[in-house]
mmCIF file with all atom_site columns, C-alpha atoms in Angstrom:
data_model
loop_
_atom_site.group_PDB
_atom_site.id
_atom_site.type_symbol
_atom_site.label_atom_id
_atom_site.label_alt_id
_atom_site.label_comp_id
_atom_site.label_asym_id
_atom_site.label_entity_id
_atom_site.label_seq_id
_atom_site.pdbx_PDB_ins_code
_atom_site.Cartn_x
_atom_site.Cartn_y
_atom_site.Cartn_z
_atom_site.occupancy
_atom_site.B_iso_or_equiv
_atom_site.pdbx_formal_charge
_atom_site.auth_seq_id
_atom_site.auth_comp_id
_atom_site.auth_asym_id
_atom_site.auth_atom_id
_atom_site.pdbx_PDB_model_num
ATOM 1   C CA . MET A 1 1   ? -10.154 -4.145  -38.528 1.00 0.00 ? 1   MET A CA 1
ATOM 2   C CA . LYS A 1 2   ? -6.494  -5.069  -39.054 1.00 0.00 ? 2   LYS A CA 1
ATOM 3   C CA . ILE A 1 3   ? -5.416  -1.468  -38.558 1.00 0.00 ? 3   ILE A CA 1
ATOM 4   C CA . ILE A 1 4   ? -7.159  -1.320  -35.193 1.00 0.00 ? 4   ILE A CA 1
ATOM 5   C CA . LYS A 1 5   ? -5.385  -4.512  -34.094 1.00 0.00 ? 5   LYS A CA 1
ATOM 6   C CA . VAL A 1 6   ? -2.032  -3.104  -35.202 1.00 0.00 ? 6   VAL A CA 1
ATOM 7   C CA . ILE A 1 7   ? -2.660  0.132   -33.304 1.00 0.00 ? 7   ILE A CA 1
ATOM 8   C CA . LYS A 1 8   ? -3.622  -1.802  -30.145 1.00 0.00 ? 8   LYS A CA 1
ATOM 9   C CA . ILE A 1 9   ? -0.458  -3.915  -30.379 1.00 0.00 ? 9   ILE A CA 1
ATOM 10  C CA . PHE A 1 10  ? 1.616   -0.782  -30.953 1.00 0.00 ? 10  PHE A CA 1
ATOM 11  C CA . LEU A 1 11  ? 0.123   0.930   -27.890 1.00 0.00 ? 11  LEU A CA 1
ATOM 12  C CA . LYS A 1 12  ? 0.892   -2.108  -25.713 1.00 0.00 ? 12  LYS A CA 1
ATOM 13  C CA . ALA A 1 13  ? 4.513   -2.302  -26.917 1.00 0.00 ? 13  ALA A CA 1
ATOM 14  C CA . THR A 1 14  ? 7.401   -1.011  -24.840 1.00 0.00 ? 14  THR A CA 1
ATOM 15  C CA . ASN A 1 15  ? 9.022   2.312   -25.663 1.00 0.00 ? 15  ASN A CA 1
ATOM 16  C CA . LYS A 1 16  ? 12.068  0.569   -27.140 1.00 0.00 ? 16  LYS A CA 1
ATOM 17  C CA . GLU A 1 17  ? 9.842   -1.514  -29.453 1.00 0.00 ? 17  GLU A CA 1
ATOM 18  C CA . LYS A 1 18  ? 7.896   1.597   -30.453 1.00 0.00 ? 18  LYS A CA 1
ATOM 19  C CA . ARG A 1 19  ? 11.135  3.397   -31.388 1.00 0.00 ? 19  ARG A CA 1
ATOM 20  C CA . GLU A 1 20  ? 12.264  0.430   -33.466 1.00 0.00 ? 20  GLU A CA 1
ATOM 21  C CA . ILE A 1 21  ? 8.919   0.318   -35.302 1.00 0.00 ? 21  ILE A CA 1
ATOM 22  C CA . ILE A 1 22  ? 9.012   4.055   -35.981 1.00 0.00 ? 22  ILE A CA 1
ATOM 23  C CA . LYS A 1 23  ? 12.626  3.826   -37.222 1.00 0.00 ? 23  LYS A CA 1
ATOM 24  C CA . TYR A 1 24  ? 11.677  0.968   -39.534 1.00 0.00 ? 24  TYR A CA 1
ATOM 25  C CA . PHE A 1 25  ? 8.768   2.847   -41.112 1.00 0.00 ? 25  PHE A CA 1
ATOM 26  C CA . TYR A 1 26  ? 10.781  6.073   -41.311 1.00 0.00 ? 26  TYR A CA 1
ATOM 27  C CA . LYS A 1 27  ? 13.599  4.384   -43.222 1.00 0.00 ? 27  LYS A CA 1
ATOM 28  C CA . LYS A 1 28  ? 11.151  2.540   -45.447 1.00 0.00 ? 28  LYS A CA 1
ATOM 29  C CA . GLU A 1 29  ? 9.048   5.584   -46.301 1.00 0.00 ? 29  GLU A CA 1
ATOM 30  C CA . LYS A 1 30  ? 11.919  8.103   -46.431 1.00 0.00 ? 30  LYS A CA 1
ATOM 31  C CA . GLN A 1 31  ? 13.126  6.854   -49.814 1.00 0.00 ? 31  GLN A CA 1
ATOM 32  C CA . LYS A 1 32  ? 9.596   7.007   -51.232 1.00 0.00 ? 32  LYS A CA 1
ATOM 33  C CA . PHE A 1 33  ? 9.281   10.580  -49.981 1.00 0.00 ? 33  PHE A CA 1
ATOM 34  C CA . VAL A 1 34  ? 12.646  11.564  -51.502 1.00 0.00 ? 34  VAL A CA 1
ATOM 35  C CA . ASN A 1 35  ? 11.801  9.879   -54.807 1.00 0.00 ? 35  ASN A CA 1
ATOM 36  C CA . TYR A 1 36  ? 8.441   11.617  -55.028 1.00 0.00 ? 36  TYR A CA 1
ATOM 37  C CA . PHE A 1 37  ? 9.389   15.167  -54.040 1.00 0.00 ? 37  PHE A CA 1
ATOM 38  C CA . LEU A 1 38  ? 13.096  15.464  -54.900 1.00 0.00 ? 38  LEU A CA 1
ATOM 39  C CA . GLY A 1 39  ? 13.119  13.019  -57.784 1.00 0.00 ? 39  GLY A CA 1
ATOM 40  C CA . PHE A 1 40  ? 14.894  9.852   -58.784 1.00 0.00 ? 40  PHE A CA 1
ATOM 41  C CA . VAL A 1 41  ? 17.376  8.789   -61.438 1.00 0.00 ? 41  VAL A CA 1
ATOM 42  C CA . ASP A 1 42  ? 18.243  5.294   -62.574 1.00 0.00 ? 42  ASP A CA 1
ATOM 43  C CA . VAL A 1 43  ? 20.733  4.277   -65.259 1.00 0.00 ? 43  VAL A CA 1
ATOM 44  C CA . ASN A 1 44  ? 20.480  0.876   -66.926 1.00 0.00 ? 44  ASN A CA 1
ATOM 45  C CA . LYS A 1 45  ? 23.306  -0.660  -68.917 1.00 0.00 ? 45  LYS A CA 1
ATOM 46  C CA . TYR A 1 46  ? 23.039  -2.848  -72.011 1.00 0.00 ? 46  TYR A CA 1
ATOM 47  C CA . TYR A 1 47  ? 25.956  -4.998  -73.080 1.00 0.00 ? 47  TYR A CA 1
ATOM 48  C CA . ILE A 1 48  ? 26.968  -6.651  -76.343 1.00 0.00 ? 48  ILE A CA 1
ATOM 49  C CA . ASP A 1 49  ? 29.442  -9.447  -77.068 1.00 0.00 ? 49  ASP A CA 1
ATOM 50  C CA . ASP A 1 50  ? 31.983  -9.060  -79.836 1.00 0.00 ? 50  ASP A CA 1
ATOM 51  C CA . ILE A 1 51  ? 33.435  -11.842 -82.015 1.00 0.00 ? 51  ILE A CA 1
ATOM 52  C CA . ASP A 1 52  ? 36.197  -12.595 -79.504 1.00 0.00 ? 52  ASP A CA 1
ATOM 53  C CA . GLY A 1 53  ? 33.659  -13.097 -76.719 1.00 0.00 ? 53  GLY A CA 1
ATOM 54  C CA . ASN A 1 54  ? 34.482  -9.864  -74.901 1.00 0.00 ? 54  ASN A CA 1
ATOM 55  C CA . THR A 1 55  ? 31.535  -8.090  -73.333 1.00 0.00 ? 55  THR A CA 1
ATOM 56  C CA . GLN A 1 56  ? 31.386  -4.341  -73.713 1.00 0.00 ? 56  GLN A CA 1
ATOM 57  C CA . LEU A 1 57  ? 28.931  -1.616  -72.854 1.00 0.00 ? 57  LEU A CA 1
ATOM 58  C CA . TYR A 1 58  ? 26.731  -0.887  -75.864 1.00 0.00 ? 58  TYR A CA 1
ATOM 59  C CA . LYS A 1 59  ? 23.927  1.425   -74.788 1.00 0.00 ? 59  LYS A CA 1
ATOM 60  C CA . ILE A 1 60  ? 22.484  2.966   -71.654 1.00 0.00 ? 60  ILE A CA 1
ATOM 61  C CA . SER A 1 61  ? 19.038  4.119   -70.680 1.00 0.00 ? 61  SER A CA 1
ATOM 62  C CA . ILE A 1 62  ? 18.280  6.870   -68.196 1.00 0.00 ? 62  ILE A CA 1
ATOM 63  C CA . ILE A 1 63  ? 15.085  6.860   -66.168 1.00 0.00 ? 63  ILE A CA 1
ATOM 64  C CA . ALA A 1 64  ? 14.250  10.064  -64.308 1.00 0.00 ? 64  ALA A CA 1
ATOM 65  C CA . GLY A 1 65  ? 11.153  11.393  -62.635 1.00 0.00 ? 65  GLY A CA 1
ATOM 66  C CA . LYS A 1 66  ? 9.539   13.494  -59.966 1.00 0.00 ? 66  LYS A CA 1
ATOM 67  C CA . TYR A 1 67  ? 6.023   13.879  -58.518 1.00 0.00 ? 67  TYR A CA 1
ATOM 68  C CA . GLY A 1 68  ? 5.021   10.451  -59.818 1.00 0.00 ? 68  GLY A CA 1
ATOM 69  C CA . LYS A 1 69  ? 5.805   11.360  -63.427 1.00 0.00 ? 69  LYS A CA 1
ATOM 70  C CA . GLY A 1 70  ? 8.940   10.718  -65.384 1.00 0.00 ? 70  GLY A CA 1
ATOM 71  C CA . VAL A 1 71  ? 10.679  9.930   -68.603 1.00 0.00 ? 71  VAL A CA 1
ATOM 72  C CA . TRP A 1 72  ? 12.723  7.039   -69.945 1.00 0.00 ? 72  TRP A CA 1
ATOM 73  C CA . PHE A 1 73  ? 15.559  7.878   -72.331 1.00 0.00 ? 73  PHE A CA 1
ATOM 74  C CA . PHE A 1 74  ? 16.347  4.594   -74.026 1.00 0.00 ? 74  PHE A CA 1
ATOM 75  C CA . GLN A 1 75  ? 19.136  3.459   -76.323 1.00 0.00 ? 75  GLN A CA 1
ATOM 76  C CA . ILE A 1 76  ? 21.596  6.254   -75.631 1.00 0.00 ? 76  ILE A CA 1
ATOM 77  C CA . SER A 1 77  ? 24.917  5.284   -77.149 1.00 0.00 ? 77  SER A CA 1
ATOM 78  C CA . ALA A 1 78  ? 27.656  4.557   -74.611 1.00 0.00 ? 78  ALA A CA 1
ATOM 79  C CA . GLU A 1 79  ? 29.938  7.101   -76.289 1.00 0.00 ? 79  GLU A CA 1
ATOM 80  C CA . HIS A 1 80  ? 27.581  9.888   -75.222 1.00 0.00 ? 80  HIS A CA 1
ATOM 81  C CA . ILE A 1 81  ? 28.348  9.245   -71.548 1.00 0.00 ? 81  ILE A CA 1
ATOM 82  C CA . PHE A 1 82  ? 31.365  11.560  -71.825 1.00 0.00 ? 82  PHE A CA 1
ATOM 83  C CA . ASP A 1 83  ? 29.224  14.357  -73.285 1.00 0.00 ? 83  ASP A CA 1
ATOM 84  C CA . ILE A 1 84  ? 26.555  14.001  -70.611 1.00 0.00 ? 84  ILE A CA 1
ATOM 85  C CA . ILE A 1 85  ? 29.137  14.004  -67.794 1.00 0.00 ? 85  ILE A CA 1
ATOM 86  C CA . ASP A 1 86  ? 30.834  17.113  -69.223 1.00 0.00 ? 86  ASP A CA 1
ATOM 87  C CA . LYS A 1 87  ? 27.521  18.980  -69.495 1.00 0.00 ? 87  LYS A CA 1
ATOM 88  C CA . LEU A 1 88  ? 26.494  17.909  -65.984 1.00 0.00 ? 88  LEU A CA 1
ATOM 89  C CA . LYS A 1 89  ? 29.752  19.207  -64.521 1.00 0.00 ? 89  LYS A CA 1
ATOM 90  C CA . GLU A 1 90  ? 29.362  22.425  -66.520 1.00 0.00 ? 90  GLU A CA 1
ATOM 91  C CA . THR A 1 91  ? 25.828  23.017  -65.228 1.00 0.00 ? 91  THR A CA 1
ATOM 92  C CA . ASN A 1 92  ? 26.886  22.278  -61.623 1.00 0.00 ? 92  ASN A CA 1
ATOM 93  C CA . VAL A 1 93  ? 29.534  24.999  -61.808 1.00 0.00 ? 93  VAL A CA 1
ATOM 94  C CA . SER A 1 94  ? 27.329  27.573  -63.545 1.00 0.00 ? 94  SER A CA 1
ATOM 95  C CA . ASN A 1 95  ? 24.310  26.780  -61.308 1.00 0.00 ? 95  ASN A CA 1
ATOM 96  C CA . VAL A 1 96  ? 22.038  26.122  -64.310 1.00 0.00 ? 96  VAL A CA 1
ATOM 97  C CA . ARG A 1 97  ? 19.572  23.279  -64.645 1.00 0.00 ? 97  ARG A CA 1
ATOM 98  C CA . PHE A 1 98  ? 20.531  20.384  -66.888 1.00 0.00 ? 98  PHE A CA 1
ATOM 99  C CA . LYS A 1 99  ? 18.162  19.601  -69.760 1.00 0.00 ? 99  LYS A CA 1
ATOM 100 C CA . LEU A 1 100 ? 18.499  16.298  -71.587 1.00 0.00 ? 100 LEU A CA 1
ATOM 101 C CA . PHE A 1 101 ? 17.035  16.298  -75.088 1.00 0.00 ? 101 PHE A CA 1
ATOM 102 C CA . VAL A 1 102 ? 17.057  13.212  -77.313 1.00 0.00 ? 102 VAL A CA 1
ATOM 103 C CA . ASP A 1 103 ? 15.816  13.339  -80.912 1.00 0.00 ? 103 ASP A CA 1
ATOM 104 C CA . TYR A 1 104 ? 14.770  9.903   -82.172 1.00 0.00 ? 104 TYR A CA 1
ATOM 105 C CA . GLY A 1 105 ? 13.945  11.131  -85.679 1.00 0.00 ? 105 GLY A CA 1
ATOM 106 C CA . CYS A 1 106 ? 10.662  11.440  -87.582 1.00 0.00 ? 106 CYS A CA 1
ATOM 107 C CA . GLY A 1 107 ? 9.400   14.036  -85.113 1.00 0.00 ? 107 GLY A CA 1
ATOM 108 C CA . ALA A 1 108 ? 9.853   11.804  -82.052 1.00 0.00 ? 108 ALA A CA 1
ATOM 109 C CA . TYR A 1 109 ? 11.840  13.351  -79.219 1.00 0.00 ? 109 TYR A CA 1
ATOM 110 C CA . GLN A 1 110 ? 12.077  13.466  -75.449 1.00 0.00 ? 110 GLN A CA 1
ATOM 111 C CA . ASN A 1 111 ? 13.294  16.153  -73.112 1.00 0.00 ? 111 ASN A CA 1
ATOM 112 C CA . TYR A 1 112 ? 13.533  16.472  -69.365 1.00 0.00 ? 112 TYR A CA 1
ATOM 113 C CA . ILE A 1 113 ? 14.898  19.131  -67.031 1.00 0.00 ? 113 ILE A CA 1
ATOM 114 C CA . PHE A 1 114 ? 16.793  17.692  -64.077 1.00 0.00 ? 114 PHE A CA 1
ATOM 115 C CA . ASN A 1 115 ? 16.797  19.446  -60.711 1.00 0.00 ? 115 ASN A CA 1
ATOM 116 C CA . LYS A 1 116 ? 19.979  19.749  -58.610 1.00 0.00 ? 116 LYS A CA 1
ATOM 117 C CA . TYR A 1 117 ? 19.346  16.543  -56.667 1.00 0.00 ? 117 TYR A CA 1
ATOM 118 C CA . GLN A 1 118 ? 18.731  14.571  -59.855 1.00 0.00 ? 118 GLN A CA 1
ATOM 119 C CA . GLN A 1 119 ? 21.836  16.076  -61.474 1.00 0.00 ? 119 GLN A CA 1
ATOM 120 C CA . LYS A 1 120 ? 23.972  14.870  -58.573 1.00 0.00 ? 120 LYS A CA 1
ATOM 121 C CA . CYS A 1 121 ? 22.413  11.405  -58.731 1.00 0.00 ? 121 CYS A CA 1
ATOM 122 C CA . LEU A 1 122 ? 22.878  11.150  -62.507 1.00 0.00 ? 122 LEU A CA 1
ATOM 123 C CA . LEU A 1 123 ? 26.473  12.352  -62.321 1.00 0.00 ? 123 LEU A CA 1
ATOM 124 C CA . LYS A 1 124 ? 27.225  9.821   -59.587 1.00 0.00 ? 124 LYS A CA 1
ATOM 125 C CA . GLU A 1 125 ? 25.669  6.963   -61.588 1.00 0.00 ? 125 GLU A CA 1
ATOM 126 C CA . LEU A 1 126 ? 27.487  7.871   -64.815 1.00 0.00 ? 126 LEU A CA 1
ATOM 127 C CA . GLU A 1 127 ? 30.833  8.292   -63.074 1.00 0.00 ? 127 GLU A CA 1
ATOM 128 C CA . LYS A 1 128 ? 30.336  4.883   -61.480 1.00 0.00 ? 128 LYS A CA 1
ATOM 129 C CA . ILE A 1 129 ? 29.823  3.427   -64.970 1.00 0.00 ? 129 ILE A CA 1
ATOM 130 C CA . MET A 1 130 ? 32.966  5.190   -66.201 1.00 0.00 ? 130 MET A CA 1
ATOM 131 C CA . GLN A 1 131 ? 35.003  3.637   -63.390 1.00 0.00 ? 131 GLN A CA 1
ATOM 132 C CA . THR A 1 132 ? 33.730  0.123   -64.019 1.00 0.00 ? 132 THR A CA 1
ATOM 133 C CA . GLU A 1 133 ? 33.826  0.192   -67.830 1.00 0.00 ? 133 GLU A CA 1
ATOM 134 C CA . LYS A 1 134 ? 37.450  0.295   -68.940 1.00 0.00 ? 134 LYS A CA 1
ATOM 135 C CA . ASN A 1 135 ? 36.697  -0.154  -72.668 1.00 0.00 ? 135 ASN A CA 1
ATOM 136 C CA . LEU A 1 136 ? 35.030  3.271   -72.979 1.00 0.00 ? 136 LEU A CA 1
ATOM 137 C CA . LEU A 1 137 ? 38.313  5.087   -72.440 1.00 0.00 ? 137 LEU A CA 1
#
């Protein structure tokens, strides 16, 4: 019943209002579409305080997925950011897919193959961390 009311209100709206409504839903749903079909990447940062009270980056976690499925790489040491960035840049030049493999020991491991869009997103996120975190250098 609510959908019918919404459709009736939409049909009575002016053309300018209809365009604004369509733009709103397009922008809202566009990111969901991109995340589902092209994939998404998110990098979380975990900090630790030292004895002097200085906060420094301790570990990161990388969340990546596509088609409603994904993987969460947790507790990756901050020192490995350099290695991941180097490999990402290497795979971008050679046009090869990037595969992240983490061995947690005792037979537990995770691996994920990133597509080109996800590689660009991951590289952008990690480079942003490198710019903001001065103590990694």
